[in-house]
Amino acid sequence: MMTTPATMLADKKPVLAVEDLEIRIRGEHGSFSVVADMSLAVAAGETLCIVGESGCGKSMTALALLRLLPEAAEIAGGRVEINGRDVLKLGAHEVEDLRGEEIAMIFQEPLTALNPVMTIGLQIAEAVRQHRKVSASAAMAQAVETLKLVQMPDPERRARQYPHELSGGMRQRAMIALALACDPKIIVADEPTTALDVTIQAQILGLIADLQKRLGSAQILITHDLGVVAEVADRVIVMYAGRKVEEASVYDLFDHPIHPYTKGLMGAIPRGRASERLADIPGTVPPMWDLPKGCAFAPRCPGASARCLEERPLFEEKRPGHFAACWEHDDV
Amino acid sequence: MSDALLEVEGLTVHFPIRKGVLQRQVGTVRAVDGIDFSLKRRETLSLVGESGCGKSTTGLALMGLVKATAGTVTFAGERIAGLRGSALRAFRRRVQIVFQDPFSSLNPRQRVRDIIRAPLDIHRVGTARERQKRVAELMERVGLRPDQADNFPHQFSGGQRQRIGIARALALKPEIIICDEPVSALDVSVQAQILNLLADLQRDLGVSYLFISHDLGVVEHISRRVAVMYLGKIVEIADRDALFARPTHPYTELLMKSAPSLDPRRRHVFSASSDVVPSATQKPSGCPFHPRCHLATEECKAADPALTPRDDGRLVACHHR
């Protein structure tokens, strides 16, 4: 099965490649998989968005890349390769080195991700000293520099403040600074603007775009918001019930969505001046421990056939560089 | 004199900030700072704005769930004096609220039938049998299966739980439903189901909505008129089409420019720079938006502009627009 978009690999070598990742959870419903057959690749300077609704496995995928999965979850198979090393085979110390230096994460809720009893400056300085042999004062100077990089207003003063003393937007800037402190080559951002007001979201999206242009990092951005995808993505993966259902360049995805779920998501977004009915997706996402036999989306799909209910569709290239998992797609 | 079902004048909600063992008042949160609006029958008026703008407090004050500091509310021509006593009880029967979070606004230990029936019990509507019949009707009306009436809230998905909240709000056949961010906690596919349900209910039952939301896409979809709030004030109020075609207040403009485009070929160039956002505890002098406004002058620092009509009938509070 062809899973990695050849078009992307042709012109650039990926800095991060994931192959057939499977994540399982042990819970009251036994052990079941929450992410399966997950493959992705991202190159320097590229932004890959993973989009989907609650429970689709997008955040689990992100956490697995940094080996930060919660205790109840485990990686049951696959490879996560960064610079030719399989992250899943590294020891605890090597993983520590990897985080921050090679790959860093920006979380949705800076208030819970930042240490509440430590000033912003010290947190960033500590991250620097974990990876570099520098003096405390040099690390602090580096922290202030990083706060300047994320356009924190009044950076010297902010460095001496605690997370609760900052507004939501500034906290998110502080968290981005923390992630950038050791120049990681890959940045994973999980819903980085979801908790923010729309005018602040615009600033943070502007900042993320600006930083990528300047630093040339590879970026994976996890979001539920197709608006954010349209603003920042180069390529997009759409997930449903733990699997990829579609993958394409952002233009191809918005111009010609293939998978009925992607089409459904796009139709469900209120936009324009239309007061007419929204194209909702009937029903709800099935529980991960009780997925239907064939295509997980089939019970909600307007075009589902008998085959869809029986056999899981292959994730295959439907058009050049445009992949989808759907039996009933008929390209004309 | 007007055809308004609900008329709100000078609504003000101030919360004291207290500190120390003596709980001395050291400041005031001016959550809602004197707002006027009206709502007609079968109309949807949205209150839109960002966190802390006072939109939710406005809804809670109308329901009497927080105490208004000042202002008058007139419902169907009758003044709801001070929102207390039996007048409040009658008013509450005709005005209902749906909350944002269907997980915390439903009692987890109650069966769905009891949740939906509670308003009928409290207001003593009909016999036990009639109430039971009404519950089944309401469940069907909002797209739930009446045979699930014995289930508990946790057995339902987020969207279904919001349907339970809507059924409860409909139980007393209200004329107005205050919808406080009713779809914000839902995934977009489920959000669309609930927005469609709200539209159907308005068409069939003639209910009016005061729709409180931070989401411009949702607001543009559902509203007939829109009031934009900023730090406790209405800064612009206009018909939906006029507002979205020509945002006039600089804050309305900023909101619209900040909303993602949904078209990768028409991306915004968002500025990465940050501005300091003031809060309702430390409101700027004059126009509350002036510290963030590119049009601001000395006049804006000195005097808070009143909401005044423009040629096309909209109201705007700005010295320069």
XYZ file of C-alpha atoms in Angstrom:
653
model
C 0.000 0.000 0.000
C 1.330 3.376 -1.045
C 1.065 5.722 1.897
C 3.613 8.506 1.504
C 2.855 11.227 -1.008
C 5.476 10.797 -3.692
C 5.126 14.350 -4.956
C 6.288 15.759 -1.678
C 9.213 13.414 -1.276
C 10.373 14.042 -4.812
C 11.550 17.588 -4.159
C 12.458 17.501 -0.454
C 13.741 15.024 2.066
C 11.457 14.803 5.088
C 12.896 15.690 8.481
C 10.177 13.665 10.123
C 8.637 10.493 8.735
C 6.008 8.352 10.392
C 5.145 4.956 9.052
C 2.142 2.793 9.921
C 1.912 4.128 13.452
C -0.581 2.363 15.660
C -1.595 3.630 19.107
C -3.704 1.544 21.454
C -5.503 2.393 24.670
C -6.206 0.033 27.539
C -9.419 1.004 29.226
C -12.720 -0.253 30.551
C -13.583 -1.411 27.045
C -10.439 -3.542 26.789
C -7.532 -2.705 24.508
C -8.453 -0.965 21.305
C -6.657 1.069 18.724
C -7.175 4.857 18.619
C -4.739 5.571 15.772
C -3.992 3.088 13.000
C -2.086 2.992 9.700
C -0.871 6.509 10.346
C 1.868 7.583 7.964
C 3.076 11.093 7.382
C 6.126 13.041 6.329
C 7.059 16.664 6.703
C 9.985 18.589 5.223
C 11.840 21.668 6.439
C 9.901 24.852 5.763
C 6.687 22.938 5.314
C 3.462 23.129 7.332
C 1.404 19.973 7.538
C -2.030 20.325 9.116
C -3.826 17.382 10.656
C -7.523 18.175 10.879
C -10.427 16.251 12.363
C -13.046 16.346 15.091
C -12.775 15.354 18.762
C -11.532 11.832 19.261
C -10.224 11.313 15.727
C -6.706 10.621 16.997
C -5.003 13.800 15.865
C -3.703 14.800 19.309
C -2.651 11.229 20.117
C -0.619 11.220 16.924
C 1.050 14.491 17.926
C 1.893 13.239 21.418
C 3.337 10.004 20.044
C 5.848 11.956 17.924
C 7.419 13.278 21.137
C 6.838 10.068 23.099
C 4.492 11.993 25.386
C 1.524 9.634 25.287
C -0.520 9.312 28.495
C -0.006 6.184 30.575
C -3.079 4.349 29.330
C -1.902 4.641 25.729
C 0.890 2.705 24.066
C 2.504 2.573 20.695
C 1.620 -0.810 19.271
C 3.508 -0.569 16.019
C 5.116 1.533 13.337
C 8.112 3.866 13.085
C 8.667 7.535 13.890
C 11.860 8.651 12.215
C 13.616 11.935 12.919
C 16.903 12.538 11.116
C 17.216 8.867 10.352
C 16.722 7.734 13.974
C 13.715 5.730 15.093
C 12.305 7.729 17.980
C 10.333 4.752 19.234
C 13.545 2.821 19.919
C 15.322 5.545 21.912
C 15.961 5.301 25.655
C 14.530 7.779 28.133
C 17.649 10.004 28.130
C 17.901 10.094 24.377
C 14.243 11.088 24.161
C 14.911 13.942 26.594
C 17.695 15.173 24.336
C 15.478 14.889 21.319
C 12.710 16.990 22.810
C 13.474 20.655 22.516
C 16.542 20.174 20.341
C 15.012 18.251 17.436
C 11.300 18.446 18.035
C 9.213 20.647 20.310
C 5.555 20.962 21.106
C 3.184 23.869 21.552
C 0.066 22.955 23.507
C -3.456 24.327 23.368
C -3.585 25.482 26.971
C -0.469 27.424 27.956
C -1.837 27.855 31.464
C -1.631 24.118 32.116
C 1.509 23.515 30.064
C 3.598 26.233 31.709
C 4.921 25.889 35.252
C 2.766 28.187 37.419
C 5.388 28.777 40.136
C 8.293 29.708 37.907
C 8.790 32.923 35.969
C 8.527 32.787 32.191
C 12.197 33.735 31.821
C 13.434 31.007 34.179
C 11.366 28.344 32.428
C 12.868 29.216 29.071
C 16.369 29.546 30.568
C 16.018 26.153 32.202
C 15.072 24.601 28.878
C 18.153 26.187 27.310
C 20.453 24.873 30.068
C 19.036 21.404 29.734
C 20.511 21.217 26.260
C 23.389 23.702 26.241
C 26.293 24.181 28.612
C 25.824 27.881 29.332
C 25.798 30.008 32.468
C 22.533 30.951 34.153
C 22.875 34.556 33.078
C 23.631 33.600 29.463
C 20.605 31.307 29.475
C 18.455 34.134 30.819
C 19.750 36.463 28.110
C 18.861 33.788 25.569
C 15.363 33.578 27.116
C 14.829 37.307 26.666
C 16.084 37.023 23.068
C 13.585 34.247 22.413
C 10.784 36.351 23.909
C 11.812 39.110 21.499
C 11.684 36.602 18.650
C 8.039 35.836 19.461
C 7.355 39.587 19.625
C 6.464 39.568 23.279
C 5.795 43.175 24.249
C 8.221 44.420 26.927
C 10.243 41.144 26.973
C 12.610 41.982 29.865
C 9.695 42.656 32.190
C 7.653 39.680 30.956
C 10.599 37.361 31.594
C 10.301 38.194 35.300
C 6.562 37.510 35.426
C 4.624 34.334 36.196
C 2.239 32.709 33.699
C -0.888 33.903 35.547
C 0.245 37.513 35.211
C 0.066 37.348 31.422
C -2.944 37.539 29.127
C -3.952 34.461 27.106
C -2.245 35.720 23.965
C 0.983 36.549 25.783
C 0.986 33.171 27.526
C 0.767 31.498 24.145
C 3.711 33.622 22.962
C 5.631 32.512 26.075
C 4.898 28.881 25.269
C 6.014 29.330 21.677
C 9.211 30.934 22.999
C 9.734 27.941 25.299
C 9.320 25.589 22.341
C 11.748 27.598 20.213
C 14.403 28.026 22.917
C 16.724 25.336 21.518
C 16.064 25.834 17.799
C 14.111 22.640 17.150
C 13.856 21.554 13.534
C 10.329 20.265 13.962
C 7.513 22.054 15.765
C 4.310 20.256 16.650
C 1.476 22.604 17.601
C -1.700 21.062 19.036
C -4.629 23.468 18.618
C -2.363 26.429 19.437
C -5.056 29.068 18.924
C -8.230 27.243 19.968
C -8.385 28.776 23.440
C -7.793 32.297 22.123
C -10.117 35.065 21.029
C -10.285 35.581 17.293
C -8.302 38.838 17.206
C -5.548 37.208 19.297
C -5.733 34.030 17.201
C -4.985 36.168 14.154
C -1.845 37.535 15.843
C -0.621 34.085 16.866
C -1.263 32.661 13.371
C 0.624 35.653 11.987
C 3.459 34.928 14.408
C 3.609 31.217 13.530
C 3.742 32.027 9.811
C 6.376 34.690 10.399
C 8.567 32.393 12.519
C 8.425 29.614 10.004
C 9.518 31.938 7.238
C 12.469 33.083 9.356
C 13.485 29.775 10.949
C 12.531 27.349 8.184
C 11.355 24.683 10.613
C 9.070 21.823 9.711
C 5.678 22.299 11.260
C 2.842 19.975 12.152
C -0.271 21.815 13.211
C -3.163 19.918 14.735
C -6.540 21.624 14.511
C -10.280 21.076 14.271
C -10.720 24.349 12.399
C -10.688 24.288 8.603
C -10.378 28.076 8.659
C -7.003 27.766 10.380
C -6.029 25.052 7.878
C -6.862 27.331 4.949
C -4.725 30.076 6.485
C -1.517 28.174 7.273
C -1.285 24.713 5.685
C 0.866 23.562 2.796
C -0.459 20.033 3.015
C -3.402 18.605 4.924
C -4.284 15.243 6.432
C -7.943 14.706 7.333
C -8.499 12.100 10.066
C -11.636 10.246 11.022
C -11.950 7.599 13.727
C -8.192 7.117 14.099
C -7.271 6.896 10.432
C -6.347 9.128 7.558
C -9.260 9.537 5.188
C -7.690 12.141 2.914
C -4.351 13.823 2.247
C -3.585 16.534 -0.285
C -2.068 19.940 -0.840
C -4.174 22.637 0.789
C -5.293 23.891 -2.636
C -6.340 20.454 -3.910
C -8.170 19.743 -0.673
C -10.230 22.931 -0.739
C -10.725 22.905 -4.540
C -11.660 19.243 -4.930
C -12.282 17.448 -1.659
C -12.661 13.731 -2.368
C -13.726 12.002 0.825
C -17.406 12.401 1.814
C -16.301 13.229 5.355
C -14.103 16.101 4.154
C -16.961 17.331 1.984
C -19.316 17.021 4.944
C -16.999 19.046 7.182
C -16.724 21.779 4.579
C -20.494 21.899 4.065
C -21.141 22.081 7.802
C -19.193 25.302 8.297
C -21.470 28.314 8.348
C -20.146 30.872 5.898
C -21.338 33.505 3.489
C -24.609 35.263 3.898
C -26.623 32.083 3.452
C -29.338 31.589 6.033
C -30.318 28.303 4.425
C -29.787 24.955 6.067
C -26.281 23.803 6.735
C -25.220 20.491 5.289
C -24.795 18.653 8.571
C -23.330 15.179 8.871
C -26.062 12.955 10.302
C -25.352 10.774 13.310
C -22.255 10.717 15.497
C -18.724 9.330 15.437
C -18.737 5.648 16.454
C -16.843 4.767 19.654
C -13.273 3.656 18.939
C -13.810 0.360 20.766
C -16.756 -0.481 18.599
C -15.921 0.585 15.060
C -17.968 -0.716 12.169
C -16.468 -3.488 10.087
C -15.949 -1.646 6.801
C -15.358 2.070 6.392
C -15.757 3.812 9.786
C -17.619 6.658 8.092
C -20.037 4.430 6.158
C -22.929 4.620 8.689
C -22.978 8.434 8.284
C -22.091 8.551 4.603
C -24.722 9.590 2.040
C -22.958 7.574 -0.695
C -22.156 4.381 1.194
C -22.522 1.113 -0.738
C -22.710 -2.486 0.417
C -18.959 -2.755 -0.115
C -18.323 0.214 2.223
C -20.112 -1.581 5.040
C -18.075 -4.753 4.532
C -14.574 -3.787 3.522
C -12.312 -1.005 4.775
C -11.301 1.203 1.850
C -7.619 1.469 0.910
C -5.872 4.775 1.339
C -4.752 5.335 -2.233
C -3.741 8.010 -4.695
C -6.882 9.182 -6.475
C -5.255 12.062 -8.336
C -1.574 13.000 -8.513
C -0.534 13.843 -4.950
C -4.102 13.555 -3.677
C -4.885 10.538 -1.509
C -8.152 9.298 -0.055
C -9.728 6.211 1.489
C -13.055 5.773 -0.266
C -14.476 2.956 -2.386
C -17.149 5.036 -4.000
C -15.043 7.918 -5.249
C -15.432 8.158 -8.979
C -13.020 10.644 -10.464
C -14.373 12.379 -13.533
C -45.209 52.087 20.909
C -42.692 49.725 19.397
C -43.152 46.218 18.086
C -40.372 44.927 20.271
C -41.028 41.842 22.357
C -38.115 42.586 24.614
C -36.699 46.005 25.250
C -33.552 46.548 27.281
C -32.469 50.005 28.367
C -29.338 50.991 30.224
C -28.615 47.463 31.428
C -25.647 47.609 33.765
C -23.960 44.831 35.710
C -21.085 45.761 37.982
C -19.336 43.253 40.223
C -17.395 44.467 43.261
C -13.801 43.276 43.650
C -13.194 42.553 47.323
C -9.926 41.950 49.095
C -8.541 41.211 52.536
C -10.151 39.907 55.742
C -12.594 42.802 55.868
C -13.584 42.152 52.283
C -13.259 45.805 51.446
C -14.236 46.724 47.937
C -11.065 47.642 46.061
C -12.484 47.949 42.581
C -15.326 47.217 40.217
C -15.655 44.886 37.262
C -17.831 46.777 34.842
C -19.016 43.639 33.049
C -21.978 45.299 31.345
C -21.849 49.053 31.234
C -25.181 50.459 30.135
C -26.468 48.763 26.998
C -29.713 49.218 25.043
C -31.230 46.810 22.559
C -34.551 45.340 21.554
C -35.694 42.000 20.224
C -38.716 41.488 17.993
C -40.927 38.422 17.674
C -39.470 35.637 15.498
C -36.230 37.541 15.314
C -32.694 36.434 16.044
C -30.455 39.109 17.507
C -26.879 38.093 18.149
C -24.557 39.521 20.754
C -21.061 38.939 19.431
C -17.732 39.755 21.004
C -14.654 38.265 22.615
C -14.125 36.948 26.159
C -14.950 39.492 28.805
C -17.060 41.725 26.577
C -20.138 41.146 28.749
C -22.254 39.184 26.284
C -22.887 36.214 28.579
C -23.405 38.415 31.633
C -26.076 40.244 29.634
C -27.916 36.955 29.081
C -27.586 35.939 32.732
C -28.803 39.357 33.915
C -31.891 39.096 31.699
C -32.672 35.714 33.252
C -32.180 37.169 36.729
C -29.284 34.752 37.284
C -26.990 37.647 38.103
C -28.307 40.854 39.608
C -28.423 43.881 37.355
C -26.953 47.028 38.880
C -29.183 49.296 36.832
C -31.396 49.354 33.783
C -34.931 48.501 32.754
C -36.264 45.504 30.894
C -39.637 45.643 29.178
C -41.194 42.395 28.027
C -44.302 42.418 25.787
C -45.013 46.006 26.841
C -44.744 45.258 30.533
C -41.909 46.545 32.615
C -40.107 43.858 34.548
C -39.402 46.029 37.562
C -36.115 45.125 39.113
C -36.520 41.538 37.887
C -37.833 40.156 41.201
C -40.746 38.243 42.757
C -43.731 36.915 40.866
C -43.123 39.170 37.858
C -39.757 37.516 37.491
C -41.407 34.098 37.778
C -43.865 34.858 34.989
C -41.137 36.404 32.888
C -38.909 33.373 33.398
C -41.648 31.164 32.100
C -41.694 33.062 28.837
C -37.949 33.503 28.550
C -35.674 30.473 28.700
C -31.957 29.878 28.373
C -29.751 27.258 26.713
C -26.194 27.098 28.024
C -22.895 26.490 26.292
C -21.746 23.392 28.025
C -24.207 20.531 27.780
C -21.914 18.553 30.096
C -22.210 20.813 33.120
C -25.664 22.323 32.629
C -27.509 19.012 32.994
C -27.762 17.257 36.357
C -25.827 13.985 35.903
C -27.971 12.141 38.449
C -31.275 12.937 36.800
C -32.909 10.935 34.065
C -33.551 12.818 30.850
C -37.318 12.668 31.386
C -36.966 14.430 34.749
C -34.593 17.045 33.347
C -37.007 17.974 30.577
C -40.036 17.770 32.886
C -38.559 19.953 35.642
C -39.818 23.296 34.253
C -43.351 21.807 33.955
C -43.173 20.627 37.565
C -41.839 23.928 38.877
C -44.507 25.960 37.106
C -47.208 23.292 37.749
C -48.239 22.870 34.142
C -50.792 20.121 33.462
C -51.349 16.738 35.143
C -48.672 14.096 35.641
C -49.887 12.270 32.542
C -49.923 15.441 30.443
C -46.401 16.236 31.558
C -45.205 12.796 30.570
C -46.811 13.161 27.169
C -45.245 16.587 26.742
C -41.774 15.191 27.526
C -42.165 12.603 24.760
C -43.355 15.304 22.368
C -40.432 17.550 23.208
C -37.902 14.766 22.776
C -39.258 13.995 19.364
C -39.349 17.681 18.488
C -35.593 18.093 19.133
C -34.636 14.846 17.409
C -34.234 12.516 20.382
C -35.871 9.113 20.662
C -38.577 9.204 23.368
C -37.604 5.653 24.367
C -34.325 7.122 25.687
C -36.199 9.132 28.333
C -34.972 6.896 31.155
C -31.323 7.364 30.274
C -28.890 9.635 32.088
C -27.041 12.550 30.438
C -23.701 10.705 30.288
C -25.273 8.145 27.973
C -25.654 10.820 25.295
C -23.150 12.518 22.999
C -22.429 16.258 23.251
C -24.847 17.112 20.449
C -27.605 14.975 21.953
C -27.032 16.589 25.331
C -27.464 20.006 23.761
C -30.758 18.716 22.308
C -31.823 17.768 25.861
C -31.008 21.321 26.999
C -33.071 22.718 24.127
C -36.008 20.405 24.927
C -35.916 21.614 28.537
C -35.881 25.236 27.370
C -38.875 24.578 25.088
C -40.988 22.852 27.754
C -42.889 25.984 28.816
C -43.421 27.247 25.257
C -41.257 30.309 25.777
C -41.357 33.327 23.497
C -37.665 34.024 23.818
C -34.768 31.630 24.169
C -31.438 33.070 25.215
C -28.814 30.874 23.567
C -25.489 31.339 25.362
C -22.791 29.933 23.039
C -24.989 26.885 22.382
C -22.696 25.326 19.771
C -19.246 26.406 20.965
C -18.452 23.121 22.677
C -19.540 21.012 19.700
C -17.678 19.646 16.701
C -18.502 21.389 13.462
C -20.609 18.552 12.001
C -22.725 18.408 15.159
C -22.785 22.195 15.423
C -24.488 22.263 12.021
C -27.161 19.835 13.270
C -27.944 22.075 16.250
C -27.989 25.284 14.175
C -30.418 23.627 11.770
C -32.588 22.507 14.696
C -32.678 26.056 16.105
C -33.730 27.385 12.686
C -36.517 24.765 12.402
C -37.820 25.594 15.876
C -37.947 29.289 15.063
C -39.826 28.616 11.828
C -42.340 26.245 13.459
C -42.811 27.814 16.887
C -42.101 31.487 16.191
C -39.644 31.761 19.049
C -37.173 34.672 19.207
C -33.501 34.096 19.945
C -31.022 36.247 21.739
C -27.981 34.431 20.399
C -24.741 34.943 22.304
C -21.625 33.870 20.436
C -17.990 34.648 19.741
C -18.093 32.931 16.338
C -18.636 35.312 13.440
C -19.426 32.505 10.988
C -22.191 31.163 13.204
C -23.498 34.677 13.892
C -23.596 35.557 10.204
C -25.483 32.348 9.518
C -28.174 32.583 12.171
C -28.846 36.261 12.888
C -31.134 38.876 11.492
C -29.513 41.629 13.491
C -26.154 41.716 15.218
C -24.873 43.733 18.179
C -21.086 43.840 18.565
C -19.909 44.181 22.166
C -16.562 45.378 23.473
C -15.722 45.687 27.185
C -19.301 45.953 28.381
C -20.580 48.253 25.643
C -22.396 47.766 22.363
C -20.127 49.418 19.791
C -22.204 48.642 16.707
C -25.647 47.235 16.050
C -26.955 46.620 12.553
C -28.818 44.293 10.232
C -26.738 41.223 9.543
C -26.144 41.897 5.849
C -25.187 45.524 6.394
C -22.842 44.647 9.230
C -20.958 41.956 7.339
C -20.872 43.914 4.068
C -19.648 47.139 5.648
C -18.353 46.816 9.189
C -18.219 50.393 10.458
C -16.835 50.433 13.971
C -13.050 49.838 13.922
C -13.512 46.939 16.352
C -16.120 45.272 14.124
C -13.656 45.708 11.300
C -10.846 44.130 13.317
C -13.047 41.162 14.257
C -13.899 40.489 10.631
C -10.321 40.883 9.454
C -9.223 38.403 12.107
C -11.601 35.603 11.122
C -9.879 32.899 9.036
C -10.883 32.902 5.386
C -11.642 29.253 4.502
C -9.986 29.931 1.158
C -6.273 29.121 0.870
C -6.025 31.420 -2.140
C -7.253 34.387 -0.158
C -5.106 34.177 2.918
C -4.848 37.029 5.332
C -1.562 38.639 6.112
C -2.004 38.585 9.858
C 0.246 40.875 11.801
C 2.347 38.980 14.312
C 2.643 41.917 16.648
C 0.750 41.963 19.875
C -1.331 44.664 21.420
C -2.206 44.904 25.058
C -5.840 44.012 25.566
C -7.463 45.872 28.443
C -9.956 44.128 30.736
C -13.268 45.044 32.334
C -11.508 45.527 35.677
C -9.289 48.253 34.291
C -11.297 49.900 31.607
C -9.552 52.573 29.593
C -10.865 56.114 29.751
C -13.077 57.434 26.970
C -13.796 54.928 24.212
C -12.890 51.489 25.629
C -11.386 50.472 22.274
C -9.056 53.454 21.889
C -5.834 51.736 23.073
C -6.156 49.219 20.214
C -7.654 51.533 17.593
C -5.743 52.871 14.595
C -8.091 55.856 14.359
C -7.780 56.916 17.987
C -7.248 60.597 18.782
C -7.221 62.702 21.966
C -10.989 62.947 21.732
C -11.289 59.153 21.989
C -9.198 59.113 25.178
C -11.362 61.819 26.740
C -14.938 60.970 25.798
C -16.779 57.692 25.395
C -18.733 57.997 22.138
C -22.493 57.364 22.307
C -24.201 54.809 20.103
C -25.675 57.021 17.364
C -27.544 56.243 14.125
C -25.897 56.305 10.703
C -27.535 56.838 7.285
C -28.335 53.165 6.714
C -30.066 52.779 10.082
C -27.201 51.116 11.921
C -25.984 52.418 15.276
C -22.279 52.972 15.842
C -20.349 54.258 18.855
C -17.315 55.948 17.291
C -16.099 59.536 17.047
C -14.548 58.955 13.637
C -16.866 56.638 11.725
